[in-house]
Amino acid sequence: MKEKRQNKIKEIIEANEIETQDELLLALAEAGFSTTQATISRDIREMKLTKVSDGTGKQKYAMIQSTDTDVLEKYHQVLSAGILNMEYAENLIVIRTVSGMAMAVAAALDNMNIQGFMGCIAGDDTIFAAARNKDFCKEIIADIKKVASDE
């Protein structure tokens, strides 16, 4: 069932401009898949979906491409479009994002190879990221800014 649902998610986001998990949940229901928002959220992480600009200022879900250059470009797009600011205290980094972008930014961060980065938890517009220790926080923020600014 999971494989069928994820294949349908791929079909849906390739054929439609799906901006939110609620829209995806509705499209799945219309296709005969009864599921929950939590399951959709897990599917998005497992499938490594990200949000990209649709060219009109809106965001839509998309599959991350397989080549390293494509992936880095997707991360750049997500981070540059989504992050508003970052601060840290001890070994926690608080990342504020555009409303609705925290999950996409968190997924990008979780899939990047940043030294000292342990992982993160995302809400709607806020991410709590854990560093191995407080000494890594400045470096992690600098690495994120570097990818976001495409330097």
mmCIF file with all atom_site columns, N, CA, C and O in Angstrom, residues 51-104:
data_model
loop_
_atom_site.group_PDB
_atom_site.id
_atom_site.type_symbol
_atom_site.label_atom_id
_atom_site.label_alt_id
_atom_site.label_comp_id
_atom_site.label_asym_id
_atom_site.label_entity_id
_atom_site.label_seq_id
_atom_site.pdbx_PDB_ins_code
_atom_site.Cartn_x
_atom_site.Cartn_y
_atom_site.Cartn_z
_atom_site.occupancy
_atom_site.B_iso_or_equiv
_atom_site.pdbx_formal_charge
_atom_site.auth_seq_id
_atom_site.auth_comp_id
_atom_site.auth_asym_id
_atom_site.auth_atom_id
_atom_site.pdbx_PDB_model_num
ATOM 1   N N  . LYS A 1 51  ? 10.154 21.640 -1.876  1.00 0.00 ? 51  LYS A N  1
ATOM 2   C CA . LYS A 1 51  ? 9.333  22.683 -2.484  1.00 0.00 ? 51  LYS A CA 1
ATOM 3   C C  . LYS A 1 51  ? 10.229 23.550 -3.346  1.00 0.00 ? 51  LYS A C  1
ATOM 4   O O  . LYS A 1 51  ? 11.319 23.931 -2.937  1.00 0.00 ? 51  LYS A O  1
ATOM 5   N N  . VAL A 1 52  ? 9.751  23.843 -4.544  1.00 0.00 ? 52  VAL A N  1
ATOM 6   C CA . VAL A 1 52  ? 10.475 24.705 -5.476  1.00 0.00 ? 52  VAL A CA 1
ATOM 7   C C  . VAL A 1 52  ? 9.518  25.783 -5.964  1.00 0.00 ? 52  VAL A C  1
ATOM 8   O O  . VAL A 1 52  ? 8.305  25.627 -5.907  1.00 0.00 ? 52  VAL A O  1
ATOM 9   N N  . SER A 1 53  ? 10.095 26.853 -6.458  1.00 0.00 ? 53  SER A N  1
ATOM 10  C CA . SER A 1 53  ? 9.278  27.940 -7.003  1.00 0.00 ? 53  SER A CA 1
ATOM 11  C C  . SER A 1 53  ? 8.607  27.479 -8.285  1.00 0.00 ? 53  SER A C  1
ATOM 12  O O  . SER A 1 53  ? 9.219  26.802 -9.106  1.00 0.00 ? 53  SER A O  1
ATOM 13  N N  . ASP A 1 54  ? 7.341  27.861 -8.456  1.00 0.00 ? 54  ASP A N  1
ATOM 14  C CA . ASP A 1 54  ? 6.635  27.491 -9.688  1.00 0.00 ? 54  ASP A CA 1
ATOM 15  C C  . ASP A 1 54  ? 6.743  28.582 -10.747 1.00 0.00 ? 54  ASP A C  1
ATOM 16  O O  . ASP A 1 54  ? 6.140  28.500 -11.805 1.00 0.00 ? 54  ASP A O  1
ATOM 17  N N  . GLY A 1 55  ? 7.533  29.618 -10.450 1.00 0.00 ? 55  GLY A N  1
ATOM 18  C CA . GLY A 1 55  ? 7.730  30.696 -11.404 1.00 0.00 ? 55  GLY A CA 1
ATOM 19  C C  . GLY A 1 55  ? 6.768  31.862 -11.228 1.00 0.00 ? 55  GLY A C  1
ATOM 20  O O  . GLY A 1 55  ? 6.936  32.905 -11.839 1.00 0.00 ? 55  GLY A O  1
ATOM 21  N N  . THR A 1 56  ? 5.762  31.678 -10.366 1.00 0.00 ? 56  THR A N  1
ATOM 22  C CA . THR A 1 56  ? 4.789  32.750 -10.140 1.00 0.00 ? 56  THR A CA 1
ATOM 23  C C  . THR A 1 56  ? 4.866  33.287 -8.712  1.00 0.00 ? 56  THR A C  1
ATOM 24  O O  . THR A 1 56  ? 3.987  34.010 -8.281  1.00 0.00 ? 56  THR A O  1
ATOM 25  N N  . GLY A 1 57  ? 5.899  32.884 -7.988  1.00 0.00 ? 57  GLY A N  1
ATOM 26  C CA . GLY A 1 57  ? 6.033  33.309 -6.596  1.00 0.00 ? 57  GLY A CA 1
ATOM 27  C C  . GLY A 1 57  ? 5.464  32.313 -5.612  1.00 0.00 ? 57  GLY A C  1
ATOM 28  O O  . GLY A 1 57  ? 5.610  32.472 -4.408  1.00 0.00 ? 57  GLY A O  1
ATOM 29  N N  . LYS A 1 58  ? 4.812  31.285 -6.107  1.00 0.00 ? 58  LYS A N  1
ATOM 30  C CA . LYS A 1 58  ? 4.271  30.234 -5.242  1.00 0.00 ? 58  LYS A CA 1
ATOM 31  C C  . LYS A 1 58  ? 5.274  29.081 -5.188  1.00 0.00 ? 58  LYS A C  1
ATOM 32  O O  . LYS A 1 58  ? 6.165  28.973 -6.019  1.00 0.00 ? 58  LYS A O  1
ATOM 33  N N  . GLN A 1 59  ? 5.078  28.208 -4.216  1.00 0.00 ? 59  GLN A N  1
ATOM 34  C CA . GLN A 1 59  ? 5.920  27.023 -4.064  1.00 0.00 ? 59  GLN A CA 1
ATOM 35  C C  . GLN A 1 59  ? 5.101  25.787 -4.420  1.00 0.00 ? 59  GLN A C  1
ATOM 36  O O  . GLN A 1 59  ? 3.886  25.766 -4.240  1.00 0.00 ? 59  GLN A O  1
ATOM 37  N N  . LYS A 1 60  ? 5.789  24.761 -4.910  1.00 0.00 ? 60  LYS A N  1
ATOM 38  C CA . LYS A 1 60  ? 5.111  23.495 -5.186  1.00 0.00 ? 60  LYS A CA 1
ATOM 39  C C  . LYS A 1 60  ? 6.057  22.354 -4.844  1.00 0.00 ? 60  LYS A C  1
ATOM 40  O O  . LYS A 1 60  ? 7.276  22.522 -4.834  1.00 0.00 ? 60  LYS A O  1
ATOM 41  N N  . TYR A 1 61  ? 5.479  21.189 -4.561  1.00 0.00 ? 61  TYR A N  1
ATOM 42  C CA . TYR A 1 61  ? 6.299  20.012 -4.279  1.00 0.00 ? 61  TYR A CA 1
ATOM 43  C C  . TYR A 1 61  ? 6.916  19.488 -5.571  1.00 0.00 ? 61  TYR A C  1
ATOM 44  O O  . TYR A 1 61  ? 6.286  19.513 -6.633  1.00 0.00 ? 61  TYR A O  1
ATOM 45  N N  . ALA A 1 62  ? 8.161  19.003 -5.451  1.00 0.00 ? 62  ALA A N  1
ATOM 46  C CA . ALA A 1 62  ? 8.859  18.426 -6.590  1.00 0.00 ? 62  ALA A CA 1
ATOM 47  C C  . ALA A 1 62  ? 9.801  17.339 -6.088  1.00 0.00 ? 62  ALA A C  1
ATOM 48  O O  . ALA A 1 62  ? 10.214 17.347 -4.927  1.00 0.00 ? 62  ALA A O  1
ATOM 49  N N  . MET A 1 63  ? 10.138 16.418 -6.979  1.00 0.00 ? 63  MET A N  1
ATOM 50  C CA . MET A 1 63  ? 11.101 15.374 -6.665  1.00 0.00 ? 63  MET A CA 1
ATOM 51  C C  . MET A 1 63  ? 12.504 15.977 -6.775  1.00 0.00 ? 63  MET A C  1
ATOM 52  O O  . MET A 1 63  ? 12.772 16.750 -7.690  1.00 0.00 ? 63  MET A O  1
ATOM 53  N N  . ILE A 1 64  ? 13.382 15.624 -5.849  1.00 0.00 ? 64  ILE A N  1
ATOM 54  C CA . ILE A 1 64  ? 14.773 16.050 -5.956  1.00 0.00 ? 64  ILE A CA 1
ATOM 55  C C  . ILE A 1 64  ? 15.424 15.216 -7.049  1.00 0.00 ? 64  ILE A C  1
ATOM 56  O O  . ILE A 1 64  ? 15.263 13.999 -7.092  1.00 0.00 ? 64  ILE A O  1
ATOM 57  N N  . GLN A 1 65  ? 16.146 15.893 -7.932  1.00 0.00 ? 65  GLN A N  1
ATOM 58  C CA . GLN A 1 65  ? 16.824 15.202 -9.032  1.00 0.00 ? 65  GLN A CA 1
ATOM 59  C C  . GLN A 1 65  ? 17.964 14.357 -8.498  1.00 0.00 ? 65  GLN A C  1
ATOM 60  O O  . GLN A 1 65  ? 18.476 14.575 -7.413  1.00 0.00 ? 65  GLN A O  1
ATOM 61  N N  . SER A 1 66  ? 18.444 13.424 -9.315  1.00 0.00 ? 66  SER A N  1
ATOM 62  C CA . SER A 1 66  ? 19.428 12.451 -8.849  1.00 0.00 ? 66  SER A CA 1
ATOM 63  C C  . SER A 1 66  ? 20.870 12.915 -8.890  1.00 0.00 ? 66  SER A C  1
ATOM 64  O O  . SER A 1 66  ? 21.692 12.399 -8.157  1.00 0.00 ? 66  SER A O  1
ATOM 65  N N  . THR A 1 67  ? 21.237 13.880 -9.727  1.00 0.00 ? 67  THR A N  1
ATOM 66  C CA . THR A 1 67  ? 22.637 14.271 -9.807  1.00 0.00 ? 67  THR A CA 1
ATOM 67  C C  . THR A 1 67  ? 22.978 15.243 -8.698  1.00 0.00 ? 67  THR A C  1
ATOM 68  O O  . THR A 1 67  ? 22.138 16.012 -8.241  1.00 0.00 ? 67  THR A O  1
ATOM 69  N N  . ASP A 1 68  ? 24.238 15.230 -8.268  1.00 0.00 ? 68  ASP A N  1
ATOM 70  C CA . ASP A 1 68  ? 24.675 16.094 -7.181  1.00 0.00 ? 68  ASP A CA 1
ATOM 71  C C  . ASP A 1 68  ? 24.448 17.568 -7.507  1.00 0.00 ? 68  ASP A C  1
ATOM 72  O O  . ASP A 1 68  ? 24.037 18.339 -6.653  1.00 0.00 ? 68  ASP A O  1
ATOM 73  N N  . THR A 1 69  ? 24.719 17.974 -8.737  1.00 0.00 ? 69  THR A N  1
ATOM 74  C CA . THR A 1 69  ? 24.526 19.364 -9.136  1.00 0.00 ? 69  THR A CA 1
ATOM 75  C C  . THR A 1 69  ? 23.065 19.745 -9.028  1.00 0.00 ? 69  THR A C  1
ATOM 76  O O  . THR A 1 69  ? 22.735 20.816 -8.505  1.00 0.00 ? 69  THR A O  1
ATOM 77  N N  . ASP A 1 70  ? 22.181 18.873 -9.508  1.00 0.00 ? 70  ASP A N  1
ATOM 78  C CA . ASP A 1 70  ? 20.748 19.144 -9.419  1.00 0.00 ? 70  ASP A CA 1
ATOM 79  C C  . ASP A 1 70  ? 20.299 19.235 -7.965  1.00 0.00 ? 70  ASP A C  1
ATOM 80  O O  . ASP A 1 70  ? 19.519 20.105 -7.610  1.00 0.00 ? 70  ASP A O  1
ATOM 81  N N  . VAL A 1 71  ? 20.788 18.318 -7.127  1.00 0.00 ? 71  VAL A N  1
ATOM 82  C CA . VAL A 1 71  ? 20.401 18.302 -5.719  1.00 0.00 ? 71  VAL A CA 1
ATOM 83  C C  . VAL A 1 71  ? 20.879 19.576 -5.036  1.00 0.00 ? 71  VAL A C  1
ATOM 84  O O  . VAL A 1 71  ? 20.121 20.226 -4.313  1.00 0.00 ? 71  VAL A O  1
ATOM 85  N N  . LEU A 1 72  ? 22.124 19.966 -5.279  1.00 0.00 ? 72  LEU A N  1
ATOM 86  C CA . LEU A 1 72  ? 22.644 21.189 -4.670  1.00 0.00 ? 72  LEU A CA 1
ATOM 87  C C  . LEU A 1 72  ? 21.829 22.400 -5.117  1.00 0.00 ? 72  LEU A C  1
ATOM 88  O O  . LEU A 1 72  ? 21.529 23.287 -4.310  1.00 0.00 ? 72  LEU A O  1
ATOM 89  N N  . GLU A 1 73  ? 21.432 22.443 -6.369  1.00 0.00 ? 73  GLU A N  1
ATOM 90  C CA . GLU A 1 73  ? 20.610 23.543 -6.869  1.00 0.00 ? 73  GLU A CA 1
ATOM 91  C C  . GLU A 1 73  ? 19.240 23.553 -6.179  1.00 0.00 ? 73  GLU A C  1
ATOM 92  O O  . GLU A 1 73  ? 18.723 24.612 -5.820  1.00 0.00 ? 73  GLU A O  1
ATOM 93  N N  . LYS A 1 74  ? 18.642 22.375 -5.975  1.00 0.00 ? 74  LYS A N  1
ATOM 94  C CA . LYS A 1 74  ? 17.348 22.299 -5.278  1.00 0.00 ? 74  LYS A CA 1
ATOM 95  C C  . LYS A 1 74  ? 17.494 22.791 -3.842  1.00 0.00 ? 74  LYS A C  1
ATOM 96  O O  . LYS A 1 74  ? 16.649 23.530 -3.344  1.00 0.00 ? 74  LYS A O  1
ATOM 97  N N  . TYR A 1 75  ? 18.581 22.361 -3.167  1.00 0.00 ? 75  TYR A N  1
ATOM 98  C CA . TYR A 1 75  ? 18.815 22.813 -1.793  1.00 0.00 ? 75  TYR A CA 1
ATOM 99  C C  . TYR A 1 75  ? 18.964 24.333 -1.772  1.00 0.00 ? 75  TYR A C  1
ATOM 100 O O  . TYR A 1 75  ? 18.415 25.011 -0.913  1.00 0.00 ? 75  TYR A O  1
ATOM 101 N N  . HIS A 1 76  ? 19.719 24.866 -2.724  1.00 0.00 ? 76  HIS A N  1
ATOM 102 C CA . HIS A 1 76  ? 19.894 26.316 -2.818  1.00 0.00 ? 76  HIS A CA 1
ATOM 103 C C  . HIS A 1 76  ? 18.535 27.006 -2.958  1.00 0.00 ? 76  HIS A C  1
ATOM 104 O O  . HIS A 1 76  ? 18.244 27.972 -2.257  1.00 0.00 ? 76  HIS A O  1
ATOM 105 N N  . GLN A 1 77  ? 17.694 26.485 -3.858  1.00 0.00 ? 77  GLN A N  1
ATOM 106 C CA . GLN A 1 77  ? 16.381 27.088 -4.084  1.00 0.00 ? 77  GLN A CA 1
ATOM 107 C C  . GLN A 1 77  ? 15.536 27.064 -2.812  1.00 0.00 ? 77  GLN A C  1
ATOM 108 O O  . GLN A 1 77  ? 14.918 28.071 -2.441  1.00 0.00 ? 77  GLN A O  1
ATOM 109 N N  . VAL A 1 78  ? 15.496 25.915 -2.156  1.00 0.00 ? 78  VAL A N  1
ATOM 110 C CA . VAL A 1 78  ? 14.676 25.768 -0.954  1.00 0.00 ? 78  VAL A CA 1
ATOM 111 C C  . VAL A 1 78  ? 15.196 26.660 0.172   1.00 0.00 ? 78  VAL A C  1
ATOM 112 O O  . VAL A 1 78  ? 14.429 27.380 0.812   1.00 0.00 ? 78  VAL A O  1
ATOM 113 N N  . LEU A 1 79  ? 16.502 26.633 0.398   1.00 0.00 ? 79  LEU A N  1
ATOM 114 C CA . LEU A 1 79  ? 17.069 27.417 1.495   1.00 0.00 ? 79  LEU A CA 1
ATOM 115 C C  . LEU A 1 79  ? 16.969 28.918 1.231   1.00 0.00 ? 79  LEU A C  1
ATOM 116 O O  . LEU A 1 79  ? 16.617 29.683 2.123   1.00 0.00 ? 79  LEU A O  1
ATOM 117 N N  . SER A 1 80  ? 17.270 29.338 0.008   1.00 0.00 ? 80  SER A N  1
ATOM 118 C CA . SER A 1 80  ? 17.227 30.773 -0.276  1.00 0.00 ? 80  SER A CA 1
ATOM 119 C C  . SER A 1 80  ? 15.792 31.302 -0.257  1.00 0.00 ? 80  SER A C  1
ATOM 120 O O  . SER A 1 80  ? 15.556 32.434 0.170   1.00 0.00 ? 80  SER A O  1
ATOM 121 N N  . ALA A 1 81  ? 14.826 30.500 -0.697  1.00 0.00 ? 81  ALA A N  1
ATOM 122 C CA . ALA A 1 81  ? 13.428 30.934 -0.701  1.00 0.00 ? 81  ALA A CA 1
ATOM 123 C C  . ALA A 1 81  ? 12.777 30.826 0.673   1.00 0.00 ? 81  ALA A C  1
ATOM 124 O O  . ALA A 1 81  ? 11.860 31.585 0.983   1.00 0.00 ? 81  ALA A O  1
ATOM 125 N N  . GLY A 1 82  ? 13.257 29.900 1.489   1.00 0.00 ? 82  GLY A N  1
ATOM 126 C CA . GLY A 1 82  ? 12.552 29.593 2.728   1.00 0.00 ? 82  GLY A CA 1
ATOM 127 C C  . GLY A 1 82  ? 13.064 30.219 4.001   1.00 0.00 ? 82  GLY A C  1
ATOM 128 O O  . GLY A 1 82  ? 12.287 30.562 4.885   1.00 0.00 ? 82  GLY A O  1
ATOM 129 N N  . ILE A 1 83  ? 14.379 30.407 4.123   1.00 0.00 ? 83  ILE A N  1
ATOM 130 C CA . ILE A 1 83  ? 14.941 30.862 5.397   1.00 0.00 ? 83  ILE A CA 1
ATOM 131 C C  . ILE A 1 83  ? 14.835 32.372 5.552   1.00 0.00 ? 83  ILE A C  1
ATOM 132 O O  . ILE A 1 83  ? 15.226 33.129 4.668   1.00 0.00 ? 83  ILE A O  1
ATOM 133 N N  . LEU A 1 84  ? 14.310 32.787 6.699   1.00 0.00 ? 84  LEU A N  1
ATOM 134 C CA . LEU A 1 84  ? 14.246 34.211 7.038   1.00 0.00 ? 84  LEU A CA 1
ATOM 135 C C  . LEU A 1 84  ? 15.410 34.611 7.937   1.00 0.00 ? 84  LEU A C  1
ATOM 136 O O  . LEU A 1 84  ? 16.063 35.619 7.705   1.00 0.00 ? 84  LEU A O  1
ATOM 137 N N  . ASN A 1 85  ? 15.657 33.827 9.006   1.00 0.00 ? 85  ASN A N  1
ATOM 138 C CA . ASN A 1 85  ? 16.807 34.099 9.879   1.00 0.00 ? 85  ASN A CA 1
ATOM 139 C C  . ASN A 1 85  ? 17.163 32.876 10.701  1.00 0.00 ? 85  ASN A C  1
ATOM 140 O O  . ASN A 1 85  ? 16.381 31.918 10.784  1.00 0.00 ? 85  ASN A O  1
ATOM 141 N N  . MET A 1 86  ? 18.353 32.925 11.294  1.00 0.00 ? 86  MET A N  1
ATOM 142 C CA . MET A 1 86  ? 18.853 31.815 12.113  1.00 0.00 ? 86  MET A CA 1
ATOM 143 C C  . MET A 1 86  ? 19.562 32.385 13.337  1.00 0.00 ? 86  MET A C  1
ATOM 144 O O  . MET A 1 86  ? 20.302 33.355 13.229  1.00 0.00 ? 86  MET A O  1
ATOM 145 N N  . GLU A 1 87  ? 19.322 31.765 14.488  1.00 0.00 ? 87  GLU A N  1
ATOM 146 C CA . GLU A 1 87  ? 19.985 32.118 15.743  1.00 0.00 ? 87  GLU A CA 1
ATOM 147 C C  . GLU A 1 87  ? 20.296 30.822 16.471  1.00 0.00 ? 87  GLU A C  1
ATOM 148 O O  . GLU A 1 87  ? 19.663 29.799 16.226  1.00 0.00 ? 87  GLU A O  1
ATOM 149 N N  . TYR A 1 88  ? 21.256 30.891 17.383  1.00 0.00 ? 88  TYR A N  1
ATOM 150 C CA . TYR A 1 88  ? 21.542 29.694 18.163  1.00 0.00 ? 88  TYR A CA 1
ATOM 151 C C  . TYR A 1 88  ? 21.709 30.015 19.642  1.00 0.00 ? 88  TYR A C  1
ATOM 152 O O  . TYR A 1 88  ? 22.017 31.138 20.016  1.00 0.00 ? 88  TYR A O  1
ATOM 153 N N  . ALA A 1 89  ? 21.464 29.007 20.460  1.00 0.00 ? 89  ALA A N  1
ATOM 154 C CA . ALA A 1 89  ? 21.691 29.054 21.900  1.00 0.00 ? 89  ALA A CA 1
ATOM 155 C C  . ALA A 1 89  ? 22.190 27.677 22.293  1.00 0.00 ? 89  ALA A C  1
ATOM 156 O O  . ALA A 1 89  ? 21.551 26.675 21.980  1.00 0.00 ? 89  ALA A O  1
ATOM 157 N N  . GLU A 1 90  ? 23.346 27.662 22.928  1.00 0.00 ? 90  GLU A N  1
ATOM 158 C CA . GLU A 1 90  ? 24.002 26.389 23.248  1.00 0.00 ? 90  GLU A CA 1
ATOM 159 C C  . GLU A 1 90  ? 24.153 25.579 21.967  1.00 0.00 ? 90  GLU A C  1
ATOM 160 O O  . GLU A 1 90  ? 24.699 26.075 21.012  1.00 0.00 ? 90  GLU A O  1
ATOM 161 N N  . ASN A 1 91  ? 23.609 24.358 21.927  1.00 0.00 ? 91  ASN A N  1
ATOM 162 C CA . ASN A 1 91  ? 23.770 23.532 20.718  1.00 0.00 ? 91  ASN A CA 1
ATOM 163 C C  . ASN A 1 91  ? 22.497 23.468 19.864  1.00 0.00 ? 91  ASN A C  1
ATOM 164 O O  . ASN A 1 91  ? 22.395 22.633 18.978  1.00 0.00 ? 91  ASN A O  1
ATOM 165 N N  . LEU A 1 92  ? 21.545 24.369 20.105  1.00 0.00 ? 92  LEU A N  1
ATOM 166 C CA . LEU A 1 92  ? 20.316 24.406 19.315  1.00 0.00 ? 92  LEU A CA 1
ATOM 167 C C  . LEU A 1 92  ? 20.308 25.620 18.393  1.00 0.00 ? 92  LEU A C  1
ATOM 168 O O  . LEU A 1 92  ? 20.622 26.733 18.815  1.00 0.00 ? 92  LEU A O  1
ATOM 169 N N  . ILE A 1 93  ? 19.925 25.384 17.150  1.00 0.00 ? 93  ILE A N  1
ATOM 170 C CA . ILE A 1 93  ? 19.797 26.458 16.181  1.00 0.00 ? 93  ILE A CA 1
ATOM 171 C C  . ILE A 1 93  ? 18.312 26.605 15.869  1.00 0.00 ? 93  ILE A C  1
ATOM 172 O O  . ILE A 1 93  ? 17.645 25.615 15.545  1.00 0.00 ? 93  ILE A O  1
ATOM 173 N N  . VAL A 1 94  ? 17.795 27.821 15.989  1.00 0.00 ? 94  VAL A N  1
ATOM 174 C CA . VAL A 1 94  ? 16.404 28.102 15.660  1.00 0.00 ? 94  VAL A CA 1
ATOM 175 C C  . VAL A 1 94  ? 16.402 28.785 14.305  1.00 0.00 ? 94  VAL A C  1
ATOM 176 O O  . VAL A 1 94  ? 17.042 29.815 14.113  1.00 0.00 ? 94  VAL A O  1
ATOM 177 N N  . ILE A 1 95  ? 15.704 28.173 13.363  1.00 0.00 ? 95  ILE A N  1
ATOM 178 C CA . ILE A 1 95  ? 15.638 28.693 12.000  1.00 0.00 ? 95  ILE A CA 1
ATOM 179 C C  . ILE A 1 95  ? 14.198 29.109 11.729  1.00 0.00 ? 95  ILE A C  1
ATOM 180 O O  . ILE A 1 95  ? 13.290 28.283 11.809  1.00 0.00 ? 95  ILE A O  1
ATOM 181 N N  . ARG A 1 96  ? 14.001 30.386 11.430  1.00 0.00 ? 96  ARG A N  1
ATOM 182 C CA . ARG A 1 96  ? 12.670 30.900 11.082  1.00 0.00 ? 96  ARG A CA 1
ATOM 183 C C  . ARG A 1 96  ? 12.548 30.882 9.563   1.00 0.00 ? 96  ARG A C  1
ATOM 184 O O  . ARG A 1 96  ? 13.468 31.289 8.854   1.00 0.00 ? 96  ARG A O  1
ATOM 185 N N  . THR A 1 97  ? 11.405 30.396 9.084   1.00 0.00 ? 97  THR A N  1
ATOM 186 C CA . THR A 1 97  ? 11.192 30.287 7.642   1.00 0.00 ? 97  THR A CA 1
ATOM 187 C C  . THR A 1 97  ? 9.914  31.007 7.231   1.00 0.00 ? 97  THR A C  1
ATOM 188 O O  . THR A 1 97  ? 9.094  31.374 8.079   1.00 0.00 ? 97  THR A O  1
ATOM 189 N N  . VAL A 1 98  ? 9.750  31.125 5.944   1.00 0.00 ? 98  VAL A N  1
ATOM 190 C CA . VAL A 1 98  ? 8.490  31.590 5.382   1.00 0.00 ? 98  VAL A CA 1
ATOM 191 C C  . VAL A 1 98  ? 7.425  30.587 5.815   1.00 0.00 ? 98  VAL A C  1
ATOM 192 O O  . VAL A 1 98  ? 7.688  29.381 5.893   1.00 0.00 ? 98  VAL A O  1
ATOM 193 N N  . SER A 1 99  ? 6.231  31.053 6.108   1.00 0.00 ? 99  SER A N  1
ATOM 194 C CA . SER A 1 99  ? 5.159  30.169 6.551   1.00 0.00 ? 99  SER A CA 1
ATOM 195 C C  . SER A 1 99  ? 4.957  29.022 5.565   1.00 0.00 ? 99  SER A C  1
ATOM 196 O O  . SER A 1 99  ? 4.861  29.230 4.355   1.00 0.00 ? 99  SER A O  1
ATOM 197 N N  . GLY A 1 100 ? 4.934  27.798 6.094   1.00 0.00 ? 100 GLY A N  1
ATOM 198 C CA . GLY A 1 100 ? 4.721  26.613 5.273   1.00 0.00 ? 100 GLY A CA 1
ATOM 199 C C  . GLY A 1 100 ? 5.988  26.009 4.680   1.00 0.00 ? 100 GLY A C  1
ATOM 200 O O  . GLY A 1 100 ? 5.942  24.961 4.062   1.00 0.00 ? 100 GLY A O  1
ATOM 201 N N  . MET A 1 101 ? 7.133  26.640 4.879   1.00 0.00 ? 101 MET A N  1
ATOM 202 C CA . MET A 1 101 ? 8.380  26.168 4.263   1.00 0.00 ? 101 MET A CA 1
ATOM 203 C C  . MET A 1 101 ? 9.294  25.397 5.211   1.00 0.00 ? 101 MET A C  1
ATOM 204 O O  . MET A 1 101 ? 10.302 24.849 4.780   1.00 0.00 ? 101 MET A O  1
ATOM 205 N N  . ALA A 1 102 ? 8.956  25.334 6.487   1.00 0.00 ? 102 ALA A N  1
ATOM 206 C CA . ALA A 1 102 ? 9.863  24.711 7.448   1.00 0.00 ? 102 ALA A CA 1
ATOM 207 C C  . ALA A 1 102 ? 10.155 23.244 7.110   1.00 0.00 ? 102 ALA A C  1
ATOM 208 O O  . ALA A 1 102 ? 11.303 22.807 7.196   1.00 0.00 ? 102 ALA A O  1
ATOM 209 N N  . MET A 1 103 ? 9.135  22.489 6.717   1.00 0.00 ? 103 MET A N  1
ATOM 210 C CA . MET A 1 103 ? 9.367  21.070 6.397   1.00 0.00 ? 103 MET A CA 1
ATOM 211 C C  . MET A 1 103 ? 10.312 20.907 5.207   1.00 0.00 ? 103 MET A C  1
ATOM 212 O O  . MET A 1 103 ? 11.182 20.047 5.209   1.00 0.00 ? 103 MET A O  1
ATOM 213 N N  . ALA A 1 104 ? 10.141 21.737 4.189   1.00 0.00 ? 104 ALA A N  1
ATOM 214 C CA . ALA A 1 104 ? 11.006 21.651 3.007   1.00 0.00 ? 104 ALA A CA 1
ATOM 215 C C  . ALA A 1 104 ? 12.437 22.030 3.363   1.00 0.00 ? 104 ALA A C  1
ATOM 216 O O  . ALA A 1 104 ? 13.385 21.350 2.955   1.00 0.00 ? 104 ALA A O  1
#
